Amino acid sequence: VMSIYEDQAGVMWFGTFGGGVNKFDPNQQKFALYRDVPSGENGLQGMGIWAFLEDSEGILWVGTYDAGLNRYDHASGEWRNYTADSSDPSALPSESIVSLYEDSSGTIWLGTTDAGIAKYDREEDSFTQYEAPPWVLDIYEDSRGQIWIGGFGGLGKLDRETGDIQ
């Protein structure tokens, strides 16, 4: 098990390395398994699950080791997968998402193993990449609204105006 997350309804999500996602509903005392489905089908993409986040709109985000970012809508039961595309600067910058965070303004931040951090723009359905040391394992917004980045490269603070990391 690589990651554990409890959503707003009290459902537990367990990300594994190679076994997909296990979902445990304590009210029903049942497990459900989400495994990698062929590309183009409605379902989880990727088997190595590093990170979870349920955002303020009730969407579950799932970061994978090698298949980008998955988005799960509880209401519709629909999955959507975002993948990296080096020819598109607004695409997800990496297939390896190891941390997820939603700041106080509702912005989703993603930490990667190899492409720094990225910010998701809901209105444009696009990503903005910020250069950072590799393996961004944690992202946090402090009480002043500053974004902090922690990982194998050390500690950094993002300047939202310039995009620089100190």
Coordinates of N, CA and C in Angstrom, one line a residue:
V1 N 0.9 -1.2 0.0 CA 0.0 0.0 0.0 C 0.9 1.2 0.0
M2 N 0.7 2.1 -1.0 CA 1.5 3.3 -1.2 C 0.8 4.6 -0.6
S3 N -0.5 4.5 -0.5 CA -1.3 5.7 -0.1 C -2.6 5.3 0.5
I4 N -3.0 6.1 1.6 CA -4.3 5.8 2.2 C -5.0 7.2 2.3
Y5 N -6.3 7.2 2.0 CA -7.1 8.4 2.1 C -8.5 8.2 2.5
E6 N -9.0 9.0 3.4 CA -10.4 9.0 3.8 C -11.2 10.1 3.2
D7 N -12.2 9.9 2.4 CA -12.9 11.0 1.8 C -14.0 11.5 2.7
Q8 N -14.7 12.5 2.2 CA -15.7 13.3 3.1 C -16.8 12.4 3.6
A9 N -17.1 11.3 2.9 CA -18.2 10.4 3.3 C -17.7 9.3 4.3
G10 N -16.4 9.3 4.6 CA -15.8 8.3 5.5 C -15.4 7.1 4.7
V11 N -15.4 7.1 3.4 CA -14.9 5.9 2.6 C -13.4 6.0 2.6
M12 N -12.8 4.8 2.8 CA -11.3 4.7 2.8 C -10.9 4.2 1.4
W13 N -9.8 4.9 0.9 CA -9.2 4.6 -0.4 C -7.8 4.2 -0.2
F14 N -7.4 3.0 -0.8 CA -6.0 2.5 -0.6 C -5.4 2.3 -1.9
G15 N -4.3 3.0 -2.1 CA -3.5 3.0 -3.4 C -2.4 2.0 -3.2
T16 N -2.3 1.1 -4.2 CA -1.2 0.1 -4.1 C -0.2 0.3 -5.3
F17 N 0.9 -0.4 -5.2 CA 1.9 -0.4 -6.2 C 1.7 -1.6 -7.1
G18 N 0.9 -1.5 -8.1 CA 0.7 -2.7 -9.0 C -0.7 -3.3 -8.9
G19 N -1.4 -2.9 -7.9 CA -2.7 -3.6 -7.7 C -3.9 -2.6 -7.8
G20 N -3.7 -1.4 -8.3 CA -4.8 -0.5 -8.4 C -5.3 0.1 -7.1
V21 N -6.6 0.4 -7.0 CA -7.2 1.1 -5.9 C -8.2 0.2 -5.2
N22 N -8.1 0.1 -3.9 CA -9.1 -0.6 -3.1 C -9.9 0.5 -2.4
K23 N -11.2 0.3 -2.4 CA -12.1 1.3 -1.8 C -12.9 0.5 -0.7
F24 N -12.9 1.0 0.5 CA -13.6 0.3 1.6 C -14.6 1.2 2.1
D25 N -15.9 0.8 2.1 CA -17.0 1.5 2.6 C -17.4 0.9 4.0
P26 N -17.1 1.7 5.1 CA -17.3 1.1 6.4 C -18.8 0.9 6.7
N27 N -19.7 1.6 6.1 CA -21.1 1.5 6.3 C -21.6 0.1 5.8
Q28 N -21.0 -0.3 4.7 CA -21.5 -1.6 4.1 C -20.5 -2.7 4.4
Q29 N -19.4 -2.4 5.0 CA -18.3 -3.3 5.3 C -17.9 -4.1 4.1
K30 N -17.7 -3.4 3.0 CA -17.3 -4.0 1.7 C -16.2 -3.3 1.1
F31 N -15.4 -4.1 0.4 CA -14.3 -3.5 -0.5 C -14.7 -3.5 -1.9
A32 N -14.3 -2.6 -2.7 CA -14.4 -2.6 -4.1 C -13.0 -2.4 -4.7
L33 N -12.8 -2.9 -5.8 CA -11.4 -2.9 -6.5 C -11.6 -2.1 -7.8
Y34 N -10.7 -1.1 -8.0 CA -10.6 -0.4 -9.3 C -9.2 -0.8 -9.8
R35 N -9.2 -1.4 -11.0 CA -8.0 -1.8 -11.6 C -7.8 -1.1 -13.0
D36 N -6.6 -1.1 -13.5 CA -6.3 -0.4 -14.7 C -7.2 -1.0 -15.8
V37 N -7.8 -0.1 -16.6 CA -8.6 -0.6 -17.7 C -7.9 -0.2 -19.0
P38 N -8.3 -0.8 -20.1 CA -7.7 -0.4 -21.4 C -8.0 1.1 -21.7
S39 N -7.0 1.7 -22.3 CA -7.1 3.1 -22.6 C -8.4 3.4 -23.4
G40 N -9.1 4.5 -23.1 CA -10.3 4.8 -23.8 C -11.6 4.3 -23.1
E41 N -11.4 3.4 -22.2 CA -12.6 2.9 -21.4 C -12.8 3.7 -20.1
N42 N -14.0 3.7 -19.6 CA -14.3 4.5 -18.4 C -13.7 3.6 -17.2
G43 N -12.7 4.2 -16.6 CA -12.1 3.5 -15.5 C -10.8 4.0 -15.1
L44 N -10.2 3.5 -14.0 CA -8.9 3.9 -13.6 C -7.8 3.6 -14.6
Q45 N -6.9 4.5 -14.8 CA -5.8 4.2 -15.7 C -4.6 4.2 -14.7
G46 N -3.8 3.1 -14.9 CA -2.6 3.0 -14.0 C -2.8 2.1 -12.9
M47 N -1.7 1.4 -12.4 CA -1.8 0.5 -11.3 C -1.0 1.0 -10.1
G48 N 0.0 1.8 -10.3 CA 0.8 2.3 -9.1 C 0.2 3.6 -8.6
I49 N -0.5 3.5 -7.5 CA -1.2 4.7 -7.0 C -0.4 5.4 -5.9
W50 N 0.0 6.6 -6.1 CA 0.8 7.4 -5.1 C 0.0 8.3 -4.3
A51 N -1.1 8.9 -4.8 CA -1.7 10.0 -4.1 C -3.2 10.1 -4.3
F52 N -4.0 10.6 -3.3 CA -5.4 10.9 -3.4 C -5.7 12.3 -2.9
L53 N -6.8 12.8 -3.5 CA -7.3 14.1 -3.0 C -8.8 14.2 -3.3
E54 N -9.6 14.4 -2.4 CA -11.0 14.8 -2.7 C -11.1 16.3 -2.6
D55 N -11.5 16.9 -3.7 CA -11.5 18.4 -3.7 C -12.8 19.0 -3.1
S56 N -12.9 20.3 -3.1 CA -14.0 21.0 -2.5 C -15.3 20.8 -3.3
E57 N -15.2 20.3 -4.5 CA -16.4 20.0 -5.3 C -16.8 18.5 -5.3
G58 N -16.1 17.7 -4.4 CA -16.4 16.3 -4.2 C -15.8 15.4 -5.3
I59 N -14.8 15.9 -6.1 CA -14.2 15.1 -7.1 C -13.0 14.4 -6.4
L60 N -12.8 13.1 -6.7 CA -11.6 12.4 -6.2 C -10.5 12.4 -7.3
W61 N -9.4 12.9 -6.9 CA -8.2 12.9 -7.8 C -7.3 11.8 -7.4
V62 N -6.7 11.1 -8.3 CA -5.8 9.9 -8.0 C -4.5 10.1 -8.9
G63 N -3.4 10.2 -8.2 CA -2.1 10.4 -8.8 C -1.5 9.0 -9.0
T64 N -0.9 8.7 -10.2 CA -0.3 7.4 -10.4 C 1.2 7.5 -10.7
Y65 N 1.8 6.4 -10.6 CA 3.3 6.3 -10.8 C 3.6 6.5 -12.3
D66 N 2.7 5.9 -13.2 CA 3.1 5.9 -14.6 C 2.0 6.1 -15.6
A67 N 0.8 6.6 -15.1 CA -0.3 6.8 -16.0 C -1.0 8.1 -15.8
G68 N -0.3 9.1 -15.2 CA -0.8 10.4 -15.1 C -1.8 10.6 -13.9
L69 N -2.8 11.4 -14.2 CA -3.7 11.8 -13.2 C -5.1 11.3 -13.5
N70 N -5.8 10.7 -12.6 CA -7.2 10.2 -12.8 C -8.1 11.1 -11.9
R71 N -9.3 11.3 -12.5 CA -10.3 12.1 -11.8 C -11.6 11.2 -11.8
Y72 N -12.2 11.1 -10.6 CA -13.3 10.3 -10.4 C -14.5 11.1 -9.8
D73 N -15.6 11.1 -10.5 CA -16.8 11.8 -10.1 C -17.7 10.9 -9.4
H74 N -17.9 11.0 -8.1 CA -18.7 10.1 -7.3 C -20.2 10.1 -7.9
A75 N -20.7 11.2 -8.2 CA -22.1 11.3 -8.6 C -22.4 10.6 -9.9
S76 N -21.5 10.7 -10.9 CA -21.8 10.0 -12.2 C -21.1 8.7 -12.3
G77 N -20.1 8.4 -11.4 CA -19.3 7.2 -11.6 C -18.3 7.2 -12.7
E78 N -18.1 8.4 -13.3 CA -17.2 8.5 -14.5 C -15.8 8.8 -14.0
W79 N -14.9 8.2 -14.8 CA -13.4 8.4 -14.6 C -12.9 9.2 -15.8
R80 N -11.9 10.0 -15.5 CA -11.3 10.7 -16.6 C -9.8 10.7 -16.3
N81 N -9.0 10.5 -17.4 CA -7.5 10.4 -17.2 C -6.8 11.5 -17.9
Y82 N -5.9 12.2 -17.3 CA -5.0 13.2 -17.8 C -3.6 12.6 -18.0
T83 N -3.1 12.7 -19.2 CA -1.7 12.2 -19.4 C -0.8 13.3 -19.9
A84 N 0.5 13.1 -19.8 CA 1.5 14.1 -20.2 C 1.6 14.1 -21.8
D85 N 1.8 15.3 -22.3 CA 2.0 15.5 -23.7 C 3.1 16.6 -23.9
S86 N 4.3 16.2 -24.2 CA 5.4 17.2 -24.3 C 5.2 18.2 -25.4
S87 N 4.3 17.9 -26.4 CA 4.0 18.9 -27.4 C 2.9 19.9 -27.0
D88 N 2.3 19.7 -25.9 CA 1.2 20.6 -25.4 C 1.6 21.2 -24.1
P89 N 2.0 22.5 -24.1 CA 2.4 23.1 -22.8 C 1.3 23.2 -21.7
S90 N 0.0 23.1 -22.1 CA -1.1 23.1 -21.2 C -1.5 21.7 -20.7
A91 N -0.8 20.7 -21.1 CA -1.1 19.3 -20.7 C -0.4 19.0 -19.4
L92 N -0.8 17.9 -18.8 CA -0.2 17.4 -17.6 C 1.3 17.3 -17.9
P93 N 2.3 17.8 -17.0 CA 3.7 17.7 -17.4 C 4.4 16.4 -17.1
S94 N 3.7 15.5 -16.4 CA 4.4 14.2 -16.1 C 3.4 13.1 -15.9
E95 N 3.8 11.9 -16.2 CA 3.0 10.7 -15.9 C 3.0 10.2 -14.5
S96 N 4.0 10.8 -13.7 CA 4.2 10.3 -12.4 C 3.8 11.4 -11.3
I97 N 2.6 11.3 -10.8 CA 2.1 12.2 -9.8 C 2.2 11.6 -8.4
V98 N 3.0 12.2 -7.5 CA 3.2 11.6 -6.2 C 2.5 12.4 -5.1
S99 N 2.0 13.6 -5.3 CA 1.4 14.4 -4.3 C 0.3 15.3 -4.9
L100 N -0.8 15.5 -4.1 CA -1.9 16.3 -4.6 C -2.3 17.2 -3.4
Y101 N -2.7 18.5 -3.7 CA -3.1 19.4 -2.7 C -4.1 20.4 -3.3
E102 N -5.1 20.8 -2.5 CA -6.0 21.8 -2.9 C -5.8 23.0 -2.0
D103 N -5.5 24.2 -2.5 CA -5.3 25.4 -1.7 C -6.6 26.0 -1.3
S104 N -6.6 27.1 -0.6 CA -7.8 27.8 -0.1 C -8.6 28.4 -1.2
S105 N -8.1 28.6 -2.3 CA -8.8 29.2 -3.4 C -9.5 28.1 -4.3
G106 N -9.2 26.8 -4.0 CA -9.7 25.7 -4.8 C -8.8 25.3 -5.9
T107 N -7.6 25.8 -5.9 CA -6.7 25.4 -6.9 C -6.1 24.1 -6.6
I108 N -6.0 23.2 -7.5 CA -5.4 21.8 -7.3 C -3.9 21.9 -7.7
W109 N -3.0 21.5 -6.9 CA -1.6 21.4 -7.1 C -1.1 20.0 -7.2
L110 N -0.2 19.7 -8.0 CA 0.3 18.3 -8.2 C 1.8 18.3 -8.1
G111 N 2.3 17.4 -7.4 CA 3.8 17.2 -7.3 C 4.2 16.0 -8.1
T112 N 5.3 16.1 -8.8 CA 5.7 15.0 -9.7 C 7.1 14.4 -9.3
T113 N 7.5 13.3 -9.9 CA 8.8 12.8 -9.6 C 9.8 13.5 -10.5
D114 N 9.4 14.0 -11.7 CA 10.4 14.4 -12.7 C 10.1 15.8 -13.3
A115 N 9.0 16.4 -13.0 CA 8.7 17.7 -13.7 C 8.2 18.8 -12.8
G116 N 8.7 18.8 -11.5 CA 8.4 19.8 -10.6 C 6.9 19.8 -10.1
I117 N 6.3 20.9 -10.1 CA 4.9 20.9 -9.7 C 4.0 21.5 -10.8
A118 N 2.7 21.3 -10.7 CA 1.8 21.8 -11.7 C 0.6 22.3 -11.0
K119 N -0.1 23.3 -11.6 CA -1.3 23.8 -11.1 C -2.4 23.5 -12.1
Y120 N -3.6 23.0 -11.6 CA -4.7 22.7 -12.5 C -5.7 23.9 -12.6
D121 N -6.0 24.3 -13.8 CA -7.0 25.4 -14.0 C -8.3 24.7 -14.4
R122 N -9.3 24.8 -13.5 CA -10.6 24.1 -13.7 C -11.3 24.7 -14.9
E123 N -11.3 26.0 -15.0 CA -12.0 26.7 -16.1 C -11.5 26.3 -17.5
E124 N -10.2 26.3 -17.6 CA -9.5 26.0 -18.9 C -9.3 24.5 -19.1
D125 N -9.4 23.7 -18.0 CA -9.1 22.3 -18.0 C -7.7 22.1 -18.5
S126 N -6.8 22.8 -17.9 CA -5.4 22.8 -18.3 C -4.4 22.9 -17.1
F127 N -3.2 22.7 -17.4 CA -2.1 22.6 -16.3 C -1.1 23.7 -16.6
T128 N -0.5 24.3 -15.6 CA 0.7 25.1 -15.7 C 1.8 24.5 -14.9
Q129 N 2.9 24.3 -15.5 CA 4.1 23.7 -14.8 C 5.0 24.7 -14.2
Y130 N 5.5 24.4 -13.0 CA 6.5 25.2 -12.3 C 7.7 24.3 -12.1
E131 N 8.9 24.8 -12.5 CA 10.1 24.0 -12.2 C 10.4 23.9 -10.8
A132 N 10.7 22.7 -10.3 CA 11.1 22.4 -8.9 C 12.0 21.2 -8.9
P133 N 12.7 21.0 -7.8 CA 13.5 19.8 -7.7 C 12.6 18.6 -7.9
P134 N 13.2 17.5 -8.3 CA 12.4 16.3 -8.5 C 11.8 15.7 -7.2
W135 N 10.9 14.9 -7.4 CA 10.2 14.2 -6.3 C 9.6 15.1 -5.3
V136 N 8.6 15.8 -5.7 CA 7.8 16.8 -4.9 C 6.8 15.9 -4.1
L137 N 7.2 15.6 -2.9 CA 6.4 14.7 -2.1 C 5.2 15.3 -1.3
D138 N 5.4 16.6 -1.1 CA 4.3 17.3 -0.3 C 4.2 18.8 -0.8
I139 N 3.0 19.2 -0.7 CA 2.7 20.6 -1.1 C 1.7 21.1 0.0
Y140 N 2.0 22.4 0.4 CA 1.2 22.9 1.5 C 1.0 24.4 1.4
E141 N -0.1 25.0 1.7 CA -0.4 26.4 1.7 C -0.4 26.9 3.2
D142 N 0.4 27.9 3.5 CA 0.4 28.4 4.9 C -0.6 29.4 5.1
S143 N -0.7 30.0 6.3 CA -1.8 30.9 6.6 C -1.6 32.3 5.9
R144 N -0.5 32.5 5.2 CA -0.3 33.7 4.4 C -0.6 33.5 3.0
G145 N -1.0 32.2 2.6 CA -1.3 31.9 1.2 C -0.1 31.5 0.4
Q146 N 1.0 31.3 1.1 CA 2.3 30.9 0.4 C 2.3 29.4 0.2
I147 N 2.7 28.9 -1.0 CA 2.8 27.5 -1.3 C 4.2 27.0 -1.0
W148 N 4.2 26.0 -0.2 CA 5.5 25.3 0.2 C 5.6 24.0 -0.5
I149 N 6.8 23.6 -0.9 CA 7.0 22.4 -1.7 C 8.1 21.6 -0.9
G150 N 7.9 20.4 -0.6 CA 8.9 19.6 0.0 C 9.1 18.3 -0.7
G151 N 10.4 17.8 -0.7 CA 10.7 16.6 -1.4 C 12.1 16.2 -1.3
F152 N 12.6 15.3 -2.1 CA 14.0 14.9 -2.1 C 14.9 16.0 -2.4
G153 N 14.5 17.0 -3.1 CA 15.3 18.1 -3.4 C 15.4 19.2 -2.3
G154 N 14.7 19.0 -1.2 CA 14.7 19.9 -0.1 C 13.4 20.6 0.0
L155 N 13.4 21.9 0.5 CA 12.2 22.6 0.8 C 12.2 23.9 -0.1
G156 N 11.1 24.2 -0.7 CA 11.0 25.4 -1.5 C 9.7 26.1 -1.2
K157 N 9.7 27.4 -1.6 CA 8.5 28.3 -1.5 C 8.2 28.9 -2.9
L158 N 7.0 28.7 -3.4 CA 6.6 29.2 -4.7 C 6.2 30.7 -4.7
D159 N 6.8 31.5 -5.5 CA 6.4 32.9 -5.7 C 5.3 32.8 -6.8
R160 N 4.1 33.0 -6.4 CA 2.9 32.8 -7.4 C 3.0 33.8 -8.5
E161 N 3.6 35.0 -8.3 CA 3.6 36.0 -9.3 C 4.7 35.7 -10.4
T162 N 5.8 35.2 -10.0 CA 6.9 35.0 -11.0 C 7.0 33.5 -11.4
G163 N 6.5 32.6 -10.5 CA 6.6 31.2 -10.8 C 7.9 30.6 -10.3
D164 N 8.7 31.5 -9.7 CA 10.0 31.0 -9.2 C 9.9 30.3 -7.8
I165 N 10.8 29.4 -7.6 CA 10.8 28.6 -6.3 C 12.1 29.0 -5.6
Q166 N 11.9 29.5 -4.4 CA 13.1 29.8 -3.6 C 13.4 28.7 -2.6

